[in-house]
C-alpha atoms as a PDB file:
ATOM      1  CA  MET A   1     -10.443   6.635  10.126  1.00  0.00           C
ATOM      2  CA  LYS A   2     -10.650   2.856  10.479  1.00  0.00           C
ATOM      3  CA  LYS A   3      -8.113   1.058  12.654  1.00  0.00           C
ATOM      4  CA  ILE A   4      -6.493  -2.022  11.213  1.00  0.00           C
ATOM      5  CA  GLY A   5      -5.041  -4.965  13.113  1.00  0.00           C
ATOM      6  CA  LEU A   6      -2.123  -6.609  11.312  1.00  0.00           C
ATOM      7  CA  PHE A   7      -1.400 -10.068  12.739  1.00  0.00           C
ATOM      8  CA  TYR A   8       1.546 -12.146  11.603  1.00  0.00           C
ATOM      9  CA  GLY A   9       3.507 -15.241  12.506  1.00  0.00           C
ATOM     10  CA  THR A  10       7.212 -15.316  11.825  1.00  0.00           C
ATOM     11  CA  TYR A  11      10.018 -17.765  12.417  1.00  0.00           C
ATOM     12  CA  THR A  12      13.084 -16.369  10.660  1.00  0.00           C
ATOM     13  CA  GLY A  13      11.858 -12.772  10.679  1.00  0.00           C
ATOM     14  CA  THR A  14      10.948 -12.494   6.992  1.00  0.00           C
ATOM     15  CA  THR A  15       7.187 -12.353   7.523  1.00  0.00           C
ATOM     16  CA  GLY A  16       7.621  -9.943  10.428  1.00  0.00           C
ATOM     17  CA  ASN A  17       9.759  -7.697   8.237  1.00  0.00           C
ATOM     18  CA  VAL A  18       7.149  -7.727   5.483  1.00  0.00           C
ATOM     19  CA  ALA A  19       4.417  -7.001   8.067  1.00  0.00           C
ATOM     20  CA  THR A  20       6.343  -3.970   9.301  1.00  0.00           C
ATOM     21  CA  ARG A  21       6.771  -2.708   5.741  1.00  0.00           C
ATOM     22  CA  ILE A  22       3.041  -3.112   5.044  1.00  0.00           C
ATOM     23  CA  ALA A  23       2.164  -1.234   8.257  1.00  0.00           C
ATOM     24  CA  LYS A  24       4.506   1.581   7.294  1.00  0.00           C
ATOM     25  CA  GLU A  25       3.097   1.784   3.765  1.00  0.00           C
ATOM     26  CA  LEU A  26      -0.525   1.892   4.972  1.00  0.00           C
ATOM     27  CA  GLY A  27       0.303   4.280   7.797  1.00  0.00           C
ATOM     28  CA  GLU A  28       1.469   3.339  11.249  1.00  0.00           C
ATOM     29  CA  ASP A  29      -1.185   5.675  12.672  1.00  0.00           C
ATOM     30  CA  ILE A  30      -3.978   3.369  11.439  1.00  0.00           C
ATOM     31  CA  VAL A  31      -2.269  -0.050  11.651  1.00  0.00           C
ATOM     32  CA  ASP A  32      -1.599  -1.861  14.912  1.00  0.00           C
ATOM     33  CA  LEU A  33       1.051  -4.549  14.461  1.00  0.00           C
ATOM     34  CA  HIS A  34       0.637  -7.822  16.397  1.00  0.00           C
ATOM     35  CA  ASN A  35       2.690 -11.002  16.571  1.00  0.00           C
ATOM     36  CA  ILE A  36       0.205 -13.886  16.645  1.00  0.00           C
ATOM     37  CA  ARG A  37       2.374 -15.674  19.212  1.00  0.00           C
ATOM     38  CA  THR A  38       1.404 -13.148  21.890  1.00  0.00           C
ATOM     39  CA  ASP A  39      -1.475 -10.995  20.604  1.00  0.00           C
ATOM     40  CA  GLY A  40      -3.873 -13.246  18.675  1.00  0.00           C
ATOM     41  CA  CYS A  41      -6.905 -12.774  20.872  1.00  0.00           C
ATOM     42  CA  GLN A  42      -6.920  -9.045  20.066  1.00  0.00           C
ATOM     43  CA  MET A  43      -8.327  -9.796  16.576  1.00  0.00           C
ATOM     44  CA  LYS A  44     -11.811  -9.261  17.968  1.00  0.00           C
ATOM     45  CA  ASP A  45     -10.972  -5.572  18.521  1.00  0.00           C
ATOM     46  CA  TYR A  46     -10.687  -4.723  14.800  1.00  0.00           C
ATOM     47  CA  ASP A  47     -13.076  -4.526  11.869  1.00  0.00           C
ATOM     48  CA  ILE A  48     -10.238  -4.827   9.333  1.00  0.00           C
ATOM     49  CA  LEU A  49      -7.598  -7.535   9.732  1.00  0.00           C
ATOM     50  CA  ILE A  50      -4.432  -8.085   7.746  1.00  0.00           C
ATOM     51  CA  ILE A  51      -3.133 -11.599   8.282  1.00  0.00           C
ATOM     52  CA  GLY A  52       0.396 -12.720   7.364  1.00  0.00           C
ATOM     53  CA  THR A  53       2.101 -16.095   7.404  1.00  0.00           C
ATOM     54  CA  SER A  54       4.838 -18.108   5.818  1.00  0.00           C
ATOM     55  CA  THR A  55       4.710 -21.747   4.775  1.00  0.00           C
ATOM     56  CA  TRP A  56       7.100 -24.180   6.406  1.00  0.00           C
ATOM     57  CA  SER A  57       8.586 -27.551   5.582  1.00  0.00           C
ATOM     58  CA  VAL A  58       6.408 -29.377   3.096  1.00  0.00           C
ATOM     59  CA  GLY A  59       3.330 -27.158   3.052  1.00  0.00           C
ATOM     60  CA  GLU A  60       2.860 -26.692   6.793  1.00  0.00           C
ATOM     61  CA  LEU A  61       1.354 -23.686   8.513  1.00  0.00           C
ATOM     62  CA  GLN A  62       3.854 -21.459  10.310  1.00  0.00           C
ATOM     63  CA  GLU A  63       4.317 -22.704  13.901  1.00  0.00           C
ATOM     64  CA  ASP A  64       2.823 -19.698  15.717  1.00  0.00           C
ATOM     65  CA  TRP A  65      -0.318 -19.852  13.576  1.00  0.00           C
ATOM     66  CA  ASP A  66      -0.487 -23.611  14.020  1.00  0.00           C
ATOM     67  CA  ASN A  67      -0.334 -23.180  17.813  1.00  0.00           C
ATOM     68  CA  PHE A  68      -3.037 -20.471  17.666  1.00  0.00           C
ATOM     69  CA  MET A  69      -5.355 -22.512  15.414  1.00  0.00           C
ATOM     70  CA  PRO A  70      -7.532 -23.981  18.236  1.00  0.00           C
ATOM     71  CA  GLN A  71      -8.372 -20.446  19.413  1.00  0.00           C
ATOM     72  CA  LEU A  72      -8.850 -19.207  15.853  1.00  0.00           C
ATOM     73  CA  GLU A  73     -11.294 -22.005  15.119  1.00  0.00           C
ATOM     74  CA  ASP A  74     -13.493 -20.801  17.998  1.00  0.00           C
ATOM     75  CA  MET A  75     -13.686 -17.225  16.664  1.00  0.00           C
ATOM     76  CA  CYS A  76     -16.348 -15.676  14.436  1.00  0.00           C
ATOM     77  CA  PHE A  77     -15.298 -13.213  11.728  1.00  0.00           C
ATOM     78  CA  GLU A  78     -18.694 -12.200  10.374  1.00  0.00           C
ATOM     79  CA  GLY A  79     -18.655  -8.473   9.678  1.00  0.00           C
ATOM     80  CA  LYS A  80     -14.850  -8.393   9.541  1.00  0.00           C
ATOM     81  CA  THR A  81     -12.822  -7.592   6.446  1.00  0.00           C
ATOM     82  CA  VAL A  82      -9.681  -9.702   6.023  1.00  0.00           C
ATOM     83  CA  ALA A  83      -6.683  -9.294   3.731  1.00  0.00           C
ATOM     84  CA  LEU A  84      -3.997 -11.973   3.599  1.00  0.00           C
ATOM     85  CA  PHE A  85      -0.338 -11.984   2.693  1.00  0.00           C
ATOM     86  CA  GLY A  86       2.079 -14.865   2.539  1.00  0.00           C
ATOM     87  CA  THR A  87       5.815 -15.344   2.232  1.00  0.00           C
ATOM     88  CA  GLY A  88       7.470 -18.325   0.639  1.00  0.00           C
ATOM     89  CA  ASP A  89       9.982 -19.721  -1.839  1.00  0.00           C
ATOM     90  CA  GLN A  90       8.410 -20.531  -5.196  1.00  0.00           C
ATOM     91  CA  ILE A  91      11.597 -22.004  -6.704  1.00  0.00           C
ATOM     92  CA  SER A  92      12.571 -24.505  -3.994  1.00  0.00           C
ATOM     93  CA  TYR A  93       8.970 -25.318  -2.990  1.00  0.00           C
ATOM     94  CA  PRO A  94       6.707 -24.717  -6.017  1.00  0.00           C
ATOM     95  CA  ASP A  95       4.247 -27.436  -4.990  1.00  0.00           C
ATOM     96  CA  THR A  96       3.635 -25.890  -1.533  1.00  0.00           C
ATOM     97  CA  PHE A  97       4.310 -22.202  -2.289  1.00  0.00           C
ATOM     98  CA  LEU A  98       2.123 -20.125   0.065  1.00  0.00           C
ATOM     99  CA  ASP A  99       0.070 -23.082   1.282  1.00  0.00           C
ATOM    100  CA  GLY A 100       0.004 -21.473   4.738  1.00  0.00           C
ATOM    101  CA  MET A 101      -1.825 -18.470   3.303  1.00  0.00           C
ATOM    102  CA  GLY A 102      -4.306 -20.825   1.635  1.00  0.00           C
ATOM    103  CA  MET A 103      -4.913 -22.644   4.914  1.00  0.00           C
ATOM    104  CA  LEU A 104      -5.629 -19.391   6.720  1.00  0.00           C
ATOM    105  CA  TYR A 105      -7.960 -18.315   3.894  1.00  0.00           C
ATOM    106  CA  GLU A 106     -10.026 -21.453   4.410  1.00  0.00           C
ATOM    107  CA  THR A 107     -10.081 -20.987   8.186  1.00  0.00           C
ATOM    108  CA  PHE A 108     -11.232 -17.356   8.028  1.00  0.00           C
ATOM    109  CA  GLN A 109     -13.643 -18.046   5.169  1.00  0.00           C
ATOM    110  CA  PHE A 110     -15.465 -20.758   7.116  1.00  0.00           C
ATOM    111  CA  ARG A 111     -15.868 -18.293   9.982  1.00  0.00           C
ATOM    112  CA  GLY A 112     -17.613 -15.604   7.934  1.00  0.00           C
ATOM    113  CA  ALA A 113     -14.831 -13.193   6.926  1.00  0.00           C
ATOM    114  CA  LYS A 114     -15.191 -10.925   3.893  1.00  0.00           C
ATOM    115  CA  PHE A 115     -11.955 -10.855   1.864  1.00  0.00           C
ATOM    116  CA  VAL A 116     -10.125  -8.112   0.016  1.00  0.00           C
ATOM    117  CA  GLY A 117      -6.642  -7.881  -1.451  1.00  0.00           C
ATOM    118  CA  PHE A 118      -6.634 -10.722  -3.968  1.00  0.00           C
ATOM    119  CA  TRP A 119      -3.352 -10.642  -5.903  1.00  0.00           C
ATOM    120  CA  PRO A 120      -2.533 -11.640  -9.521  1.00  0.00           C
ATOM    121  CA  THR A 121      -0.518 -14.815 -10.134  1.00  0.00           C
ATOM    122  CA  GLN A 122       1.272 -13.290 -13.115  1.00  0.00           C
ATOM    123  CA  GLY A 123       5.046 -13.144 -12.540  1.00  0.00           C
ATOM    124  CA  TYR A 124       5.186 -16.219 -10.283  1.00  0.00           C
ATOM    125  CA  ASP A 125       6.211 -19.795 -11.089  1.00  0.00           C
ATOM    126  CA  PHE A 126       4.611 -22.398  -8.792  1.00  0.00           C
ATOM    127  CA  THR A 127       2.252 -25.379  -8.907  1.00  0.00           C
ATOM    128  CA  SER A 128       0.355 -25.378  -5.592  1.00  0.00           C
ATOM    129  CA  PRO A 129      -3.407 -24.796  -5.914  1.00  0.00           C
ATOM    130  CA  LEU A 130      -3.997 -24.070  -2.203  1.00  0.00           C
ATOM    131  CA  PRO A 131      -3.188 -20.320  -2.192  1.00  0.00           C
ATOM    132  CA  LEU A 132      -5.382 -19.629  -5.226  1.00  0.00           C
ATOM    133  CA  LEU A 133      -8.739 -17.898  -5.405  1.00  0.00           C
ATOM    134  CA  ASP A 134      -8.935 -18.800  -9.079  1.00  0.00           C
ATOM    135  CA  HIS A 135      -6.439 -19.489 -11.871  1.00  0.00           C
ATOM    136  CA  ASP A 136      -5.400 -15.827 -12.080  1.00  0.00           C
ATOM    137  CA  HIS A 137      -5.398 -14.722  -8.423  1.00  0.00           C
ATOM    138  CA  PHE A 138      -3.855 -15.617  -5.114  1.00  0.00           C
ATOM    139  CA  VAL A 139      -6.086 -15.264  -2.040  1.00  0.00           C
ATOM    140  CA  GLY A 140      -3.723 -12.497  -0.898  1.00  0.00           C
ATOM    141  CA  LEU A 141      -0.402 -10.780  -1.529  1.00  0.00           C
ATOM    142  CA  ALA A 142       2.346 -13.223  -2.545  1.00  0.00           C
ATOM    143  CA  ILE A 143       5.891 -12.381  -1.445  1.00  0.00           C
ATOM    144  CA  ASP A 144       9.008 -14.372  -2.351  1.00  0.00           C
ATOM    145  CA  GLU A 145      11.937 -12.727  -0.568  1.00  0.00           C
ATOM    146  CA  ASP A 146      14.220 -15.640  -1.515  1.00  0.00           C
ATOM    147  CA  ASN A 147      13.921 -15.226  -5.280  1.00  0.00           C
ATOM    148  CA  GLN A 148      12.158 -11.922  -5.986  1.00  0.00           C
ATOM    149  CA  ALA A 149      13.210  -9.601  -3.171  1.00  0.00           C
ATOM    150  CA  ASP A 150      13.728  -6.839  -5.718  1.00  0.00           C
ATOM    151  CA  LEU A 151       9.950  -6.843  -6.362  1.00  0.00           C
ATOM    152  CA  THR A 152       8.792  -6.807  -2.732  1.00  0.00           C
ATOM    153  CA  ASP A 153       8.616  -3.041  -2.176  1.00  0.00           C
ATOM    154  CA  GLU A 154       6.780  -2.513  -5.470  1.00  0.00           C
ATOM    155  CA  ARG A 155       4.314  -5.300  -4.652  1.00  0.00           C
ATOM    156  CA  ILE A 156       3.683  -4.006  -1.131  1.00  0.00           C
ATOM    157  CA  LYS A 157       3.071  -0.494  -2.420  1.00  0.00           C
ATOM    158  CA  ALA A 158       0.606  -1.680  -5.094  1.00  0.00           C
ATOM    159  CA  TRP A 159      -1.196  -4.018  -2.690  1.00  0.00           C
ATOM    160  CA  CYS A 160      -1.541  -1.339  -0.025  1.00  0.00           C
ATOM    161  CA  ALA A 161      -3.009   1.049  -2.631  1.00  0.00           C
ATOM    162  CA  GLN A 162      -5.448  -1.715  -3.549  1.00  0.00           C
ATOM    163  CA  LEU A 163      -6.395  -2.198   0.130  1.00  0.00           C
ATOM    164  CA  ARG A 164      -6.902   1.545   0.611  1.00  0.00           C
ATOM    165  CA  GLN A 165      -9.380   1.515  -2.248  1.00  0.00           C
ATOM    166  CA  GLU A 166     -11.152  -1.754  -1.365  1.00  0.00           C
ATOM    167  CA  CYS A 167     -11.470  -0.823   2.330  1.00  0.00           C
ATOM    168  CA  HIS A 168     -12.289   2.847   1.644  1.00  0.00           C
ATOM    169  CA  LEU A 169      -9.400   3.969   3.851  1.00  0.00           C
ATOM    170  CA  ASP A 170      -8.903   7.315   2.139  1.00  0.00           C
ATOM    171  CA  ALA A 171     -12.551   8.297   2.547  1.00  0.00           C
END
């Protein structure tokens, strides 16, 4: 079975909580959980990466990811499969909702990553174009714990099932 590295940055704990829930849903026996603040360089050890971030202030990358960016920009992700998830507040910050996830998408994309886990935009109300693959899909799982916490478990479960299929984890 393939081992997965799940790397996240968290400030208030929301993204870390979501990361833990994703790891549990996929199976803690195949997912190694890493806080980017201390474990970022271990990305090279995995073929499948799950990357999680929040967006801060007015569309800024979460601080731990921002601090890790110089190292990330020196890495190559050719041959690696990447799935993204982001946390944010679509009501208070519709024009920057999940911009951090969009920034990480661009960074990994320019370094050769293959992406899985695109998520439908249906059911969200926001205006930012940065986290979008196209009009109908985010570049990864979109979580709004501030306004749609009641949907988080259902979304995580569906997204993890999607990842299992796209990454052939049940094979």
